[in-house]
mmCIF file of C-alpha atoms in Angstrom:
data_model
loop_
_atom_site.group_PDB
_atom_site.id
_atom_site.type_symbol
_atom_site.label_atom_id
_atom_site.label_comp_id
_atom_site.label_asym_id
_atom_site.label_seq_id
_atom_site.Cartn_x
_atom_site.Cartn_y
_atom_site.Cartn_z
ATOM 1 C CA MET M 8 20.900 6.048 -0.404
ATOM 2 C CA ALA M 9 19.576 3.070 1.543
ATOM 3 C CA SER M 10 21.539 -0.146 1.242
ATOM 4 C CA THR M 11 20.631 -2.338 -1.692
ATOM 5 C CA SER M 12 22.010 -5.643 -0.440
ATOM 6 C CA ALA M 13 20.475 -8.244 1.857
ATOM 7 C CA GLU M 14 20.743 -7.052 5.460
ATOM 8 C CA SER M 15 19.667 -8.317 8.871
ATOM 9 C CA ARG M 16 17.981 -5.019 9.764
ATOM 10 C CA PRO M 17 15.966 -2.340 7.968
ATOM 11 C CA ALA M 18 17.908 0.228 5.981
ATOM 12 C CA THR M 19 18.229 3.820 7.103
ATOM 13 C CA ALA M 20 17.622 6.927 5.052
ATOM 14 C CA PRO M 21 20.446 9.126 3.739
ATOM 15 C CA GLU M 22 21.081 12.612 4.991
ATOM 16 C CA ALA M 23 19.035 15.028 2.888
ATOM 17 C CA ALA M 24 19.445 18.755 2.458
ATOM 18 C CA PRO M 25 16.380 20.883 3.235
ATOM 19 C CA GLY M 26 13.719 20.439 0.577
ATOM 20 C CA THR M 27 15.682 17.982 -1.560
ATOM 21 C CA ALA M 28 13.801 15.439 -3.660
ATOM 22 C CA GLY M 29 14.808 12.797 -6.119
ATOM 23 C CA GLU M 30 18.092 11.168 -5.052
ATOM 24 C CA VAL M 31 18.235 7.878 -6.991
ATOM 25 C CA ALA M 32 20.390 4.760 -6.748
ATOM 26 C CA GLY M 33 20.327 1.537 -8.723
ATOM 27 C CA CYS M 34 20.086 -1.821 -7.007
ATOM 28 C CA LEU M 35 19.805 -5.489 -7.966
ATOM 29 C CA GLY M 36 22.382 -5.026 -10.684
ATOM 30 C CA GLY M 37 20.681 -1.917 -12.050
ATOM 31 C CA THR M 38 17.384 -3.690 -12.719
ATOM 32 C CA VAL M 39 15.569 -1.725 -9.986
ATOM 33 C CA TYR M 40 15.962 1.869 -8.800
ATOM 34 C CA LEU M 41 15.330 3.347 -5.352
ATOM 35 C CA ALA M 42 14.630 7.062 -4.974
ATOM 36 C CA HIS M 43 14.693 9.147 -1.806
ATOM 37 C CA ALA M 44 12.637 12.301 -1.376
ATOM 38 C CA GLN M 45 11.705 14.677 1.435
ATOM 39 C CA ALA M 46 9.320 17.607 1.049
ATOM 40 C CA SER M 47 10.899 19.635 3.874
ATOM 41 C CA PRO M 48 13.402 19.104 6.695
ATOM 42 C CA ALA M 49 10.546 18.329 9.100
ATOM 43 C CA ALA M 50 8.664 16.061 6.673
ATOM 44 C CA PRO M 51 8.984 12.263 6.631
ATOM 45 C CA ALA M 52 11.619 10.754 4.368
ATOM 46 C CA VAL M 53 10.251 8.636 1.528
ATOM 47 C CA ILE M 54 11.710 5.742 -0.441
ATOM 48 C CA ALA M 55 10.059 4.685 -3.692
ATOM 49 C CA ALA M 56 11.067 1.975 -6.156
ATOM 50 C CA GLY M 57 10.769 1.727 -9.931
ATOM 51 C CA PHE M 58 12.059 -0.239 -12.875
ATOM 52 C CA SER M 59 13.504 3.045 -14.190
ATOM 53 C CA ALA M 60 15.188 5.951 -12.441
ATOM 54 C CA TYR M 61 12.539 8.355 -13.761
ATOM 55 C CA ALA M 62 9.656 6.260 -12.396
ATOM 56 C CA ALA M 63 11.275 5.905 -8.975
ATOM 57 C CA ARG M 64 12.108 9.615 -8.715
ATOM 58 C CA THR M 65 8.668 10.773 -9.870
ATOM 59 C CA ARG M 66 6.908 8.507 -7.421
ATOM 60 C CA ALA M 67 9.161 9.472 -4.514
ATOM 61 C CA ARG M 68 8.555 13.181 -5.092
ATOM 62 C CA ALA M 69 4.787 12.756 -5.345
ATOM 63 C CA ARG M 70 4.664 10.565 -2.254
ATOM 64 C CA ALA M 71 6.836 12.931 -0.215
ATOM 65 C CA THR M 72 4.522 15.838 -1.005
ATOM 66 C CA ALA M 73 1.370 13.850 -0.213
ATOM 67 C CA LEU M 74 2.725 12.503 3.087
ATOM 68 C CA ASP M 75 3.867 15.945 4.162
ATOM 69 C CA LEU M 76 0.385 17.386 3.556
ATOM 70 C CA LEU M 77 -1.298 14.454 5.309
ATOM 71 C CA HIS M 78 0.923 14.907 8.366
ATOM 72 C CA ARG M 79 0.000 18.596 8.445
ATOM 73 C CA LEU M 80 -3.766 18.287 8.150
ATOM 74 C CA PRO M 81 -5.362 20.866 10.461
ATOM 75 C CA PRO M 82 -6.118 19.695 14.017
ATOM 76 C CA GLY M 83 -9.615 21.214 13.969
ATOM 77 C CA PRO M 84 -12.564 21.480 11.575
ATOM 78 C CA GLU M 85 -11.775 23.335 8.357
ATOM 79 C CA PRO M 86 -13.551 26.664 7.899
ATOM 80 C CA MET M 87 -16.669 26.411 5.761
ATOM 81 C CA ALA M 88 -15.075 28.946 3.431
ATOM 82 C CA VAL M 89 -12.599 26.203 2.586
ATOM 83 C CA ALA M 90 -14.924 23.228 2.900
ATOM 84 C CA GLY M 91 -17.620 24.854 0.806
ATOM 85 C CA PRO M 92 -21.337 24.937 1.555
ATOM 86 C CA GLY M 93 -23.196 21.685 2.097
ATOM 87 C CA GLY M 94 -21.524 18.404 1.364
ATOM 88 C CA ARG M 95 -22.293 14.942 2.645
ATOM 89 C CA ARG M 96 -20.822 14.095 6.040
ATOM 90 C CA LEU M 97 -19.163 10.703 6.517
ATOM 91 C CA ARG M 98 -18.517 9.669 10.095
ATOM 92 C CA LEU M 99 -16.074 7.347 11.818
ATOM 93 C CA THR M 100 -18.825 4.746 12.118
ATOM 94 C CA ASP M 101 -18.808 4.565 8.303
ATOM 95 C CA PHE M 102 -15.197 3.368 8.429
ATOM 96 C CA VAL M 103 -14.734 1.552 11.762
ATOM 97 C CA SER M 104 -17.185 -0.158 14.094
ATOM 98 C CA GLY M 105 -17.726 1.294 17.555
ATOM 99 C CA PRO M 106 -15.480 4.403 17.512
ATOM 100 C CA PRO M 107 -16.001 7.355 19.872
ATOM 101 C CA GLU M 108 -17.641 10.598 18.859
ATOM 102 C CA ASP M 109 -16.458 12.273 15.678
ATOM 103 C CA GLY M 110 -13.836 15.009 15.769
ATOM 104 C CA PRO M 111 -12.207 17.193 13.101
ATOM 105 C CA VAL M 112 -13.171 16.924 9.436
ATOM 106 C CA VAL M 113 -11.383 17.359 6.116
ATOM 107 C CA VAL M 114 -12.693 17.777 2.578
ATOM 108 C CA GLY M 115 -13.028 15.087 -0.077
ATOM 109 C CA THR M 116 -14.656 14.528 -3.467
ATOM 110 C CA GLY M 117 -16.436 11.402 -4.695
ATOM 111 C CA LEU M 118 -14.567 9.857 -7.615
ATOM 112 C CA LEU M 119 -17.719 8.723 -9.401
ATOM 113 C CA THR M 120 -20.281 11.418 -8.602
ATOM 114 C CA GLY M 121 -18.080 14.430 -7.890
ATOM 115 C CA GLU M 122 -20.096 14.907 -4.702
ATOM 116 C CA ARG M 123 -18.499 16.954 -1.924
ATOM 117 C CA TYR M 124 -17.790 15.034 1.310
ATOM 118 C CA LEU M 125 -16.736 16.043 4.791
ATOM 119 C CA LEU M 126 -14.554 13.215 6.120
ATOM 120 C CA PRO M 127 -13.319 12.336 9.616
ATOM 121 C CA ALA M 128 -9.732 13.524 9.769
ATOM 122 C CA GLU M 129 -8.696 10.366 11.620
ATOM 123 C CA VAL M 130 -9.023 8.199 8.487
ATOM 124 C CA CYS M 131 -7.010 10.711 6.455
ATOM 125 C CA ARG M 132 -4.313 12.085 8.727
ATOM 126 C CA LEU M 133 -0.945 10.387 9.200
ATOM 127 C CA GLY M 134 1.628 10.670 11.940
ATOM 128 C CA GLU M 135 1.194 10.080 15.643
ATOM 129 C CA SER M 136 -2.252 10.796 17.075
ATOM 130 C CA ASP M 137 -4.502 9.612 19.892
ATOM 131 C CA GLY M 138 -7.446 8.869 17.619
ATOM 132 C CA ALA M 139 -9.666 5.808 17.366
ATOM 133 C CA VAL M 140 -8.273 4.787 13.970
ATOM 134 C CA GLU M 141 -4.697 3.649 13.429
ATOM 135 C CA PRO M 142 -3.082 5.901 10.785
ATOM 136 C CA THR M 143 -2.535 4.085 7.501
ATOM 137 C CA GLU M 144 -0.634 4.974 4.366
ATOM 138 C CA VAL M 145 -2.916 2.797 2.235
ATOM 139 C CA GLY M 146 -4.374 4.927 -0.555
ATOM 140 C CA VAL M 147 -1.739 7.676 -0.514
ATOM 141 C CA VAL M 148 -1.598 9.189 -4.011
ATOM 142 C CA ASP M 149 1.919 8.766 -5.387
ATOM 143 C CA ASN M 150 1.298 7.166 -8.774
ATOM 144 C CA GLY M 151 -2.055 8.663 -9.722
ATOM 145 C CA VAL M 152 -5.534 8.485 -8.219
ATOM 146 C CA SER M 153 -6.463 5.250 -10.036
ATOM 147 C CA ALA M 154 -3.392 3.517 -8.583
ATOM 148 C CA ALA M 155 -4.389 4.670 -5.095
ATOM 149 C CA VAL M 156 -7.862 3.150 -5.548
ATOM 150 C CA ALA M 157 -6.254 -0.076 -6.775
ATOM 151 C CA GLU M 158 -4.105 -0.124 -3.631
ATOM 152 C CA LEU M 159 -7.226 0.133 -1.470
ATOM 153 C CA LEU M 160 -8.712 -2.813 -3.328
ATOM 154 C CA ALA M 161 -5.545 -4.920 -3.024
ATOM 155 C CA HIS M 162 -5.223 -4.340 0.702
ATOM 156 C CA ASP M 163 -8.880 -5.124 1.249
ATOM 157 C CA VAL M 164 -8.679 -8.442 -0.608
ATOM 158 C CA VAL M 165 -5.470 -9.566 1.135
ATOM 159 C CA THR M 166 -6.589 -8.383 4.581
ATOM 160 C CA ARG M 167 -9.878 -10.257 4.374
ATOM 161 C CA TRP M 168 -8.173 -13.390 3.027
ATOM 162 C CA TRP M 169 -5.595 -13.283 5.820
ATOM 163 C CA ALA M 170 -8.345 -13.122 8.447
ATOM 164 C CA ASP M 171 -10.306 -15.972 6.841
ATOM 165 C CA PRO M 172 -8.204 -17.931 4.299
ATOM 166 C CA ARG M 173 -10.896 -20.267 3.028
ATOM 167 C CA GLN M 174 -10.062 -19.500 -0.599
ATOM 168 C CA ARG M 175 -6.894 -21.080 -1.967
ATOM 169 C CA ILE M 176 -4.210 -18.556 -2.816
ATOM 170 C CA LEU M 177 -2.351 -19.243 -6.070
ATOM 171 C CA ARG M 178 1.448 -19.557 -6.094
ATOM 172 C CA VAL M 179 3.173 -17.967 -9.105
ATOM 173 C CA SER M 180 6.753 -17.883 -7.774
ATOM 174 C CA ARG M 181 8.048 -20.293 -10.413
ATOM 175 C CA TYR M 182 6.960 -17.853 -13.138
ATOM 176 C CA LEU M 183 8.821 -14.840 -11.721
ATOM 177 C CA ASP M 184 11.271 -14.759 -14.651
ATOM 178 C CA ARG M 185 8.263 -14.069 -16.882
ATOM 179 C CA LEU M 186 6.533 -11.692 -14.475
ATOM 180 C CA LEU M 187 9.465 -9.411 -13.581
ATOM 181 C CA PRO M 188 11.891 -7.615 -15.931
ATOM 182 C CA PRO M 189 14.909 -9.597 -17.163
ATOM 183 C CA GLY M 190 17.687 -9.998 -14.627
ATOM 184 C CA VAL M 191 15.680 -9.056 -11.508
ATOM 185 C CA VAL M 192 15.263 -12.570 -10.074
ATOM 186 C CA GLU M 193 18.852 -13.560 -10.861
ATOM 187 C CA ALA M 194 20.225 -10.392 -9.271
ATOM 188 C CA ALA M 195 18.101 -10.856 -6.155
ATOM 189 C CA SER M 196 19.250 -14.450 -5.789
ATOM 190 C CA GLY M 197 22.860 -13.360 -6.180
ATOM 191 C CA LEU M 198 22.433 -11.053 -3.182
ATOM 192 C CA GLY M 199 20.930 -13.783 -1.061
ATOM 193 C CA LEU M 200 17.342 -12.576 -1.425
ATOM 194 C CA TRP M 201 14.325 -14.770 -2.122
ATOM 195 C CA VAL M 202 11.219 -13.543 -3.919
ATOM 196 C CA SER M 203 7.850 -15.274 -3.566
ATOM 197 C CA ALA M 204 4.677 -14.268 -5.388
ATOM 198 C CA PHE M 205 1.058 -15.256 -4.881
ATOM 199 C CA VAL M 206 -2.202 -14.249 -6.552
ATOM 200 C CA LEU M 207 -5.733 -13.892 -5.215
ATOM 201 C CA PRO M 208 -8.570 -13.587 -7.730
ATOM 202 C CA ALA M 209 -11.021 -10.720 -7.330
ATOM 203 C CA PRO M 210 -13.887 -9.553 -9.544
ATOM 204 C CA GLY M 211 -12.430 -7.560 -12.434
ATOM 205 C CA ALA M 212 -8.829 -7.537 -11.212
ATOM 206 C CA ARG M 213 -5.773 -9.561 -10.252
ATOM 207 C CA ILE M 214 -4.403 -9.183 -6.703
ATOM 208 C CA ALA M 215 -0.745 -10.026 -6.019
ATOM 209 C CA LEU M 216 1.028 -10.576 -2.710
ATOM 210 C CA VAL M 217 4.822 -10.515 -3.044
ATOM 211 C CA GLY M 218 7.459 -11.154 -0.405
ATOM 212 C CA VAL M 219 11.139 -10.227 -0.589
ATOM 213 C CA GLY M 220 13.237 -11.880 2.105
ATOM 214 C CA GLY M 221 16.678 -12.916 3.245
ATOM 215 C CA GLU M 222 17.598 -12.232 6.903
ATOM 216 C CA GLY M 223 14.358 -10.258 7.182
ATOM 217 C CA ALA M 224 11.309 -10.030 4.939
ATOM 218 C CA THR M 225 8.997 -7.364 3.585
ATOM 219 C CA MET M 226 5.676 -8.022 1.855
ATOM 220 C CA ALA M 227 3.391 -5.901 -0.267
ATOM 221 C CA ALA M 228 0.145 -6.217 -2.204
ATOM 222 C CA ALA M 229 -1.015 -4.704 -5.470
ATOM 223 C CA ALA M 230 -4.004 -4.864 -7.804
ATOM 224 C CA ALA M 231 -3.813 -4.632 -11.583
ATOM 225 C CA ARG M 232 -5.502 -5.811 -14.744
ATOM 226 C CA THR M 233 -3.036 -8.644 -15.290
ATOM 227 C CA VAL M 234 -0.982 -10.893 -13.031
ATOM 228 C CA LYS M 235 2.247 -9.508 -14.483
ATOM 229 C CA GLU M 236 1.308 -5.901 -13.709
ATOM 230 C CA ALA M 237 0.134 -6.781 -10.207
ATOM 231 C CA VAL M 238 3.245 -8.818 -9.357
ATOM 232 C CA GLY M 239 5.555 -6.101 -10.709
ATOM 233 C CA GLU M 240 3.863 -3.384 -8.652
ATOM 234 C CA ALA M 241 3.771 -5.487 -5.473
ATOM 235 C CA PHE M 242 7.459 -6.353 -5.919
ATOM 236 C CA LEU M 243 8.395 -2.667 -6.211
ATOM 237 C CA ARG M 244 6.411 -1.836 -3.086
ATOM 238 C CA ALA M 245 8.118 -4.645 -1.177
ATOM 239 C CA MET M 246 11.529 -3.366 -2.300
ATOM 240 C CA ALA M 247 10.658 0.195 -1.261
ATOM 241 C CA SER M 248 9.410 -1.093 2.092
ATOM 242 C CA ARG M 249 12.698 -2.930 2.543
ATOM 243 C CA ALA M 250 14.624 0.336 2.174
ATOM 244 C CA GLN M 251 12.175 2.609 4.019
ATOM 245 C CA PRO M 252 13.427 3.993 7.367
ATOM 246 C CA TRP M 253 10.900 2.577 9.809
ATOM 247 C CA ASP M 254 11.200 5.449 12.269
ATOM 248 C CA GLU M 255 9.418 7.600 9.665
ATOM 249 C CA LEU M 256 6.328 5.351 9.705
ATOM 250 C CA PRO M 257 3.256 5.512 11.953
ATOM 251 C CA ALA M 258 3.816 3.341 15.045
ATOM 252 C CA GLY M 259 1.301 0.674 14.039
ATOM 253 C CA ASP M 260 2.776 0.232 10.563
ATOM 254 C CA SER M 261 6.306 0.158 11.939
ATOM 255 C CA LEU M 262 5.442 -2.546 14.475
ATOM 256 C CA ARG M 263 3.698 -4.617 11.819
ATOM 257 C CA ARG M 264 6.694 -4.469 9.519
ATOM 258 C CA LEU M 265 8.985 -5.461 12.385
ATOM 259 C CA VAL M 266 6.887 -8.580 12.996
ATOM 260 C CA VAL M 267 7.064 -9.529 9.310
ATOM 261 C CA TRP M 268 10.785 -8.741 9.159
ATOM 262 C CA HIS M 269 11.741 -10.931 12.100
ATOM 263 C CA ARG M 270 9.323 -13.787 11.370
ATOM 264 C CA GLU M 271 9.906 -14.198 7.654
ATOM 265 C CA ALA M 272 10.129 -17.994 7.919
ATOM 266 C CA ASP M 273 6.736 -18.157 9.621
ATOM 267 C CA TYR M 274 5.096 -15.949 7.001
ATOM 268 C CA LEU M 275 6.610 -17.878 4.116
ATOM 269 C CA ALA M 276 5.571 -21.195 5.642
ATOM 270 C CA TYR M 277 2.025 -19.927 6.208
ATOM 271 C CA LEU M 278 1.708 -18.819 2.590
ATOM 272 C CA GLU M 279 3.257 -21.967 1.172
ATOM 273 C CA ARG M 280 0.873 -24.147 3.196
ATOM 274 C CA SER M 281 -2.095 -22.112 1.964
ATOM 275 C CA ALA M 282 -1.104 -21.991 -1.701
ATOM 276 C CA VAL M 283 -1.530 -24.154 -4.761
ATOM 277 C CA ASP M 284 0.459 -23.754 -7.971
ATOM 278 C CA ALA M 285 -1.243 -21.527 -10.540
ATOM 279 C CA ASP M 286 -1.797 -22.661 -14.094
ATOM 280 C CA SER M 287 0.544 -20.805 -16.457
ATOM 281 C CA ARG M 288 -2.471 -19.724 -18.526
ATOM 282 C CA LEU M 289 -3.418 -17.345 -15.689
ATOM 283 C CA LEU M 290 -0.378 -15.178 -16.450
ATOM 284 C CA GLY M 291 -1.721 -13.910 -19.757
ATOM 285 C CA GLU M 292 -5.364 -13.513 -18.836
ATOM 286 C CA PRO M 293 -6.540 -9.940 -18.229
ATOM 287 C CA GLY M 294 -8.833 -9.312 -15.311
ATOM 288 C CA GLY M 295 -11.445 -7.646 -17.498
ATOM 289 C CA LEU M 296 -10.666 -4.218 -16.071
ATOM 290 C CA ARG M 297 -10.241 -1.061 -18.108
ATOM 291 C CA PRO M 298 -7.537 1.244 -16.689
ATOM 292 C CA SER M 299 -10.070 4.023 -16.106
ATOM 293 C CA ASN M 300 -12.657 2.181 -14.026
ATOM 294 C CA TRP M 301 -10.909 1.343 -10.739
ATOM 295 C CA ALA M 302 -13.317 3.612 -8.873
ATOM 296 C CA ASP M 303 -16.269 1.693 -10.293
ATOM 297 C CA VAL M 304 -14.753 -1.665 -9.271
ATOM 298 C CA ALA M 305 -14.116 -0.348 -5.752
ATOM 299 C CA SER M 306 -17.631 1.069 -5.505
ATOM 300 C CA ARG M 307 -19.147 -2.310 -6.335
ATOM 301 C CA ARG M 308 -16.918 -4.079 -3.822
ATOM 302 C CA PHE M 309 -17.306 -1.635 -0.936
ATOM 303 C CA GLY M 310 -20.847 -0.406 -1.546
ATOM 304 C CA HIS M 311 -19.651 3.195 -1.634
ATOM 305 C CA GLU M 312 -17.696 5.310 -4.079
ATOM 306 C CA PRO M 313 -14.047 6.045 -3.194
ATOM 307 C CA VAL M 314 -13.433 9.564 -1.951
ATOM 308 C CA ALA M 315 -10.394 11.641 -2.901
ATOM 309 C CA VAL M 316 -8.960 13.631 0.022
ATOM 310 C CA THR M 317 -7.665 17.096 -0.836
ATOM 311 C CA ALA M 318 -5.172 19.149 1.171
ATOM 312 C CA GLY M 319 -2.933 22.174 0.916
ATOM 313 C CA PRO M 320 -3.548 25.595 -0.673
ATOM 314 C CA SER M 321 -4.007 24.073 -4.137
ATOM 315 C CA ARG M 322 -6.465 21.413 -2.859
ATOM 316 C CA GLN M 323 -4.168 18.675 -4.150
ATOM 317 C CA VAL M 324 -5.486 15.091 -4.053
ATOM 318 C CA VAL M 325 -3.248 13.315 -1.540
ATOM 319 C CA LYS M 326 -5.170 10.213 -0.430
ATOM 320 C CA VAL M 327 -8.131 8.016 -1.345
ATOM 321 C CA VAL M 328 -10.387 6.533 1.338
ATOM 322 C CA CYS M 329 -13.553 4.455 1.120
ATOM 323 C CA PRO M 330 -16.084 3.253 3.720
ATOM 324 C CA GLY M 331 -16.016 -0.530 3.811
ATOM 325 C CA ALA M 332 -12.328 -0.908 2.940
ATOM 326 C CA ALA M 333 -10.621 -3.200 5.451
ATOM 327 C CA CYS M 334 -7.480 -1.084 5.848
ATOM 328 C CA HIS M 335 -9.191 0.891 8.649
ATOM 329 C CA ARG M 336 -10.067 -2.199 10.673
ATOM 330 C CA PRO M 337 -7.813 -3.032 13.664
ATOM 331 C CA VAL M 338 -5.878 -6.298 13.766
ATOM 332 C CA PRO M 339 -7.861 -8.892 15.792
ATOM 333 C CA PRO M 340 -6.468 -9.377 19.330
ATOM 334 C CA GLY M 341 -4.185 -12.377 19.699
ATOM 335 C CA THR M 342 -3.230 -12.574 16.030
ATOM 336 C CA VAL M 343 0.057 -14.490 15.864
ATOM 337 C CA LEU M 344 0.927 -13.324 12.368
ATOM 338 C CA PRO M 345 -0.833 -10.007 11.674
ATOM 339 C CA CYS M 346 -1.685 -9.281 8.055
ATOM 340 C CA PRO M 347 1.573 -8.005 6.521
ATOM 341 C CA VAL M 348 -0.044 -5.339 4.321
ATOM 342 C CA ASN M 349 -2.810 -3.769 6.431
#
């Protein structure tokens, strides 16, 4: 299992037998669990984190399966026998400005209307490709479809704030003992790790940005109904990112994480300069969101319903995409500190 202590370089994945899934190890004094999974010997290795061994293992297995299917999406248009008759066609111009002509398509289903969509494969596929859109793991379904939609929303809010930080971000780091399970902050500190947490308000939800550092930093974002839920999820994602073997990631994501890792002091200073301390009353206030209506919140924000991407013989939902979400936008040229979560 990947190292669980503070290190000066990213951790590497363990050797895994063909088709294994679910190796789990405790870290931070047993307050957090990391699980390794791999769908096949040729598939990417996955690290997931949870506050229980069961949660970490379940998420790692689901993510490994989804990533494997997304890496193996067909290189050409799917036969109409698979895609079904009709269906609304979304094009690359719906996701990114100024791309070249459309190429292969995959099948998706609208989460609000149930409408059939034909989607550009470039916004769905992972792995190395020469397409116009940088592959992104944002929206991969590993903890349910609603959680994948929430991830889209979180990345969109943080990405847009990072590009234009006119709104003050709220610092909640001093409340981490109340926001994370007992013992987590103390155990992290004992290993030489720092944890910082910030919150951005968004209509109907709470958006958290959490950094875990100490001779190299990782950052992650999450959306939830409450600050506590959002901070907990973002912390787990940052811990999983810390243990993830970077050579398994798309090149763009790997390079971005390397920048964050090596410039942790710059990122922390940028956030601290931009932040103001949050009122403690914010911690207990729900965002007004019911657990079942993430798709509706995303639709109002993006002007389009999220679309679930299906793959494999069983037409399993493996990713959620949405026109208007900022995760498909390239990093502006000359950015000194690229957004750590895009």
